[in-house]
Amino acid sequence: MLTRLSRPRALALCAVPVLALFGVAAFAPLPFTLAQPGTTANVLGEDHGTPVISIKGAPTRPTKGELRMTTIVATGPTADVGVGDVIDSWFRTDRAVLPRDSVYPTGGSEKEIEKHNLEDMKKSQNSAVSAALNYLGKAPASVDVSLHLADVGGPSAGLFFALGIVDKLDGDGSGGDLTGGRTIAGTGTIRANGEVGAVGGVSLKTQAARRDGATVFLVPKDECRAAGAELPKGLQLIPVTTLKGAVSSLRALERGQKVPSC
């Protein structure tokens, strides 16, 4: 036997399971990672008392200014992220909600992911050394470069390691500093042939850069739009695609010449 319900009562009964679903979702973990601006590090300086870049077998030059690689801080791969966390982050410019798989594509435990990130960093360092020495026309067999930066994983510091090596060995090529005495920040992977690749999280990294005194930010060209989304006031974006292009842009900036823009 069927009983005909009034419209208000029918809507009320339909709302019960919907509200129940929202109630469950409010407490159930979601497949997201929350990220925020992380630390920055001057690759021309020291890390815990040890030079970030050490070079033997070739004369080096004293440097002024800073080349700051940037990072983001993200919740761990097993962290519970609820609806409230997601909603709060959506309304903040210093937070980002990212699909967990985009931050931790390899899966696995936290220790396995940490190991993977450290391996990526090591590969990135090797590529940065090769790219810098290839750009300067120096034989790797004659120049010994070691890189030291604790507590940072992943490949996104590659471009700035390479720029730091170039600055220590050659500066701007005319006796001056590649930085022009400025605090330059940025991000980007690098290949041994000097190609610069995208990294993600750039809108958060620009905030970290400005917070730590940078006035210029080098960004992989493909991520110009993302970098400009929440660009802090007083921070100039310069798009790059290669190590050679990045060096040329910094030289032009130092000389007051026109530089590329996003």
PDB file of N, CA and C in Angstrom, residues 106-119:
ATOM      1  N   THR A 106      54.121   8.576  -6.020  1.00  0.00           N
ATOM      2  CA  THR A 106      54.703   7.241  -5.917  1.00  0.00           C
ATOM      3  C   THR A 106      53.992   6.365  -4.901  1.00  0.00           C
ATOM      4  N   GLY A 107      53.125   6.968  -4.072  1.00  0.00           N
ATOM      5  CA  GLY A 107      52.477   6.184  -3.031  1.00  0.00           C
ATOM      6  C   GLY A 107      53.492   5.699  -2.013  1.00  0.00           C
ATOM      7  N   GLY A 108      53.169   4.651  -1.316  1.00  0.00           N
ATOM      8  CA  GLY A 108      54.103   4.080  -0.347  1.00  0.00           C
ATOM      9  C   GLY A 108      54.040   4.773   1.000  1.00  0.00           C
ATOM     10  N   SER A 109      54.876   4.313   1.910  1.00  0.00           N
ATOM     11  CA  SER A 109      54.918   4.853   3.262  1.00  0.00           C
ATOM     12  C   SER A 109      55.669   6.184   3.269  1.00  0.00           C
ATOM     13  N   GLU A 110      55.599   6.881   4.405  1.00  0.00           N
ATOM     14  CA  GLU A 110      56.301   8.152   4.524  1.00  0.00           C
ATOM     15  C   GLU A 110      57.805   7.967   4.362  1.00  0.00           C
ATOM     16  N   LYS A 111      58.348   6.888   4.897  1.00  0.00           N
ATOM     17  CA  LYS A 111      59.781   6.639   4.765  1.00  0.00           C
ATOM     18  C   LYS A 111      60.159   6.371   3.313  1.00  0.00           C
ATOM     19  N   GLU A 112      59.300   5.622   2.600  1.00  0.00           N
ATOM     20  CA  GLU A 112      59.572   5.330   1.189  1.00  0.00           C
ATOM     21  C   GLU A 112      59.506   6.604   0.349  1.00  0.00           C
ATOM     22  N   ILE A 113      58.536   7.462   0.655  1.00  0.00           N
ATOM     23  CA  ILE A 113      58.402   8.717  -0.076  1.00  0.00           C
ATOM     24  C   ILE A 113      59.581   9.636   0.222  1.00  0.00           C
ATOM     25  N   GLU A 114      60.007   9.688   1.478  1.00  0.00           N
ATOM     26  CA  GLU A 114      61.168  10.500   1.839  1.00  0.00           C
ATOM     27  C   GLU A 114      62.415  10.020   1.103  1.00  0.00           C
ATOM     28  N   LYS A 115      62.579   8.695   1.023  1.00  0.00           N
ATOM     29  CA  LYS A 115      63.720   8.134   0.305  1.00  0.00           C
ATOM     30  C   LYS A 115      63.659   8.509  -1.171  1.00  0.00           C
ATOM     31  N   HIS A 116      62.469   8.428  -1.754  1.00  0.00           N
ATOM     32  CA  HIS A 116      62.288   8.780  -3.168  1.00  0.00           C
ATOM     33  C   HIS A 116      62.625  10.252  -3.408  1.00  0.00           C
ATOM     34  N   ASN A 117      62.168  11.133  -2.510  1.00  0.00           N
ATOM     35  CA  ASN A 117      62.439  12.560  -2.656  1.00  0.00           C
ATOM     36  C   ASN A 117      63.927  12.878  -2.536  1.00  0.00           C
ATOM     37  N   LEU A 118      64.601  12.197  -1.630  1.00  0.00           N
ATOM     38  CA  LEU A 118      66.040  12.410  -1.474  1.00  0.00           C
ATOM     39  C   LEU A 118      66.801  11.914  -2.706  1.00  0.00           C
ATOM     40  N   GLU A 119      66.330  10.827  -3.295  1.00  0.00           N
ATOM     41  CA  GLU A 119      66.948  10.331  -4.523  1.00  0.00           C
ATOM     42  C   GLU A 119      66.741  11.322  -5.663  1.00  0.00           C
TER      43      GLU A 119
END
